[in-house]
Coordinates of C-alpha atoms in Angstrom, one line a residue:
A1 CA 0.0 0.0 0.0
K2 CA 2.8 2.4 0.9
R3 CA 4.6 1.8 -2.4
F4 CA 1.6 3.1 -4.4
G5 CA 0.4 5.6 -1.8
F6 CA -2.8 3.8 -0.9
R7 CA -4.3 4.6 2.4
S8 CA -6.1 1.2 2.8
V9 CA -6.0 -2.4 1.6
F10 CA -9.2 -4.4 1.1
I11 CA -8.8 -8.2 1.7
A12 CA -11.5 -10.5 0.3
T13 CA -11.3 -13.6 2.4
D14 CA -13.2 -16.4 4.0
A15 CA -10.9 -16.2 7.0
T16 CA -12.2 -16.5 10.5
A17 CA -12.6 -13.5 12.8
E18 CA -9.4 -14.7 14.7
E19 CA -7.4 -14.8 11.5
K20 CA -8.6 -11.3 10.5
D21 CA -7.6 -10.0 13.9
E22 CA -4.2 -11.5 13.5
L23 CA -3.7 -9.8 10.1
R24 CA -4.8 -6.5 11.7
S25 CA -2.3 -6.9 14.5
L26 CA 0.5 -7.6 11.9
I27 CA -0.4 -5.0 9.3
G28 CA -2.3 -2.3 11.2
D29 CA -5.5 -0.3 10.8
S30 CA -5.1 0.2 7.0
I31 CA -6.6 -3.3 6.4
R32 CA -10.3 -3.5 5.4
F33 CA -12.6 -6.5 5.2
Y34 CA -16.2 -6.8 4.2
E35 CA -17.7 -7.9 7.5
Q36 CA -21.4 -7.6 7.1
D37 CA -23.2 -10.9 6.9
L38 CA -25.7 -11.0 4.1
G39 CA -27.0 -14.4 5.1
H40 CA -25.3 -16.4 2.4
P41 CA -21.6 -16.7 1.7
G42 CA -22.2 -16.4 -2.0
E43 CA -23.8 -13.0 -1.6
N44 CA -20.9 -11.8 0.5
A45 CA -18.5 -13.1 -2.1
L46 CA -20.3 -11.1 -4.8
V47 CA -19.9 -7.9 -2.8
E48 CA -16.2 -8.6 -2.2
Q49 CA -15.7 -9.3 -5.9
W50 CA -17.1 -6.0 -6.9
V51 CA -15.0 -4.1 -4.4
C52 CA -11.9 -5.9 -5.9
I53 CA -13.1 -5.1 -9.5
A54 CA -13.4 -1.4 -8.7
S55 CA -10.2 -1.2 -6.7
D56 CA -7.1 0.8 -7.9
Y57 CA -4.8 -2.2 -7.7
F58 CA -5.6 -5.9 -7.5
I59 CA -3.5 -8.9 -6.3
G60 CA -5.1 -12.3 -6.4
T61 CA -4.0 -15.8 -5.8
Q62 CA -2.8 -18.2 -8.5
I63 CA -5.2 -20.9 -9.8
S64 CA -8.2 -19.2 -8.2
R65 CA -11.6 -18.9 -10.0
F66 CA -12.4 -16.0 -7.7
T67 CA -9.2 -14.2 -8.8
L68 CA -9.8 -15.0 -12.5
N69 CA -13.3 -13.6 -12.4
I70 CA -12.1 -10.4 -10.9
Q71 CA -9.2 -10.1 -13.4
E72 CA -11.5 -10.7 -16.4
E73 CA -14.0 -8.1 -15.2
R74 CA -11.3 -5.6 -14.7
D75 CA -10.1 -6.3 -18.2
L76 CA -13.5 -5.8 -19.6
L77 CA -13.7 -2.4 -17.8
G78 CA -10.4 -1.3 -19.3
M79 CA -8.4 -1.4 -16.1
R80 CA -4.6 -1.3 -16.6
K81 CA -3.1 -4.7 -16.9
E82 CA -0.2 -3.9 -14.6
M83 CA -2.7 -3.0 -11.9
T84 CA -4.8 -6.1 -12.5
W85 CA -2.8 -9.3 -13.4
N86 CA -0.9 -9.7 -10.2
V87 CA -0.8 -12.8 -8.0
F88 CA 0.7 -13.9 -4.7
C89 CA 2.8 -17.0 -4.6
K90 CA 3.2 -17.2 -8.3
D91 CA 4.6 -20.4 -9.7
N92 CA 7.7 -19.2 -11.6
A93 CA 7.9 -22.5 -13.5
E94 CA 5.2 -21.2 -15.9
E95 CA 7.4 -18.2 -17.1

């Protein structure tokens, strides 16, 4: 976040409350999660996806349908590729 001058980082995750608290303790108050329960995990995932699609910068996880959906939507909306096609834990064997 600091590298790009972002004030906050949104994390889309199915982590437990304890895991989210641990992340907050490691990274600080700049972390944001969608914590409203809409009654169905699929509905929460849709909200998280749209937040990620509209974000300034996106980093996903390799071999993730969730990540691929977000990247494809960002492409359709004309988001810059260098701000979209980023993944954690990339398998360098593919390069």
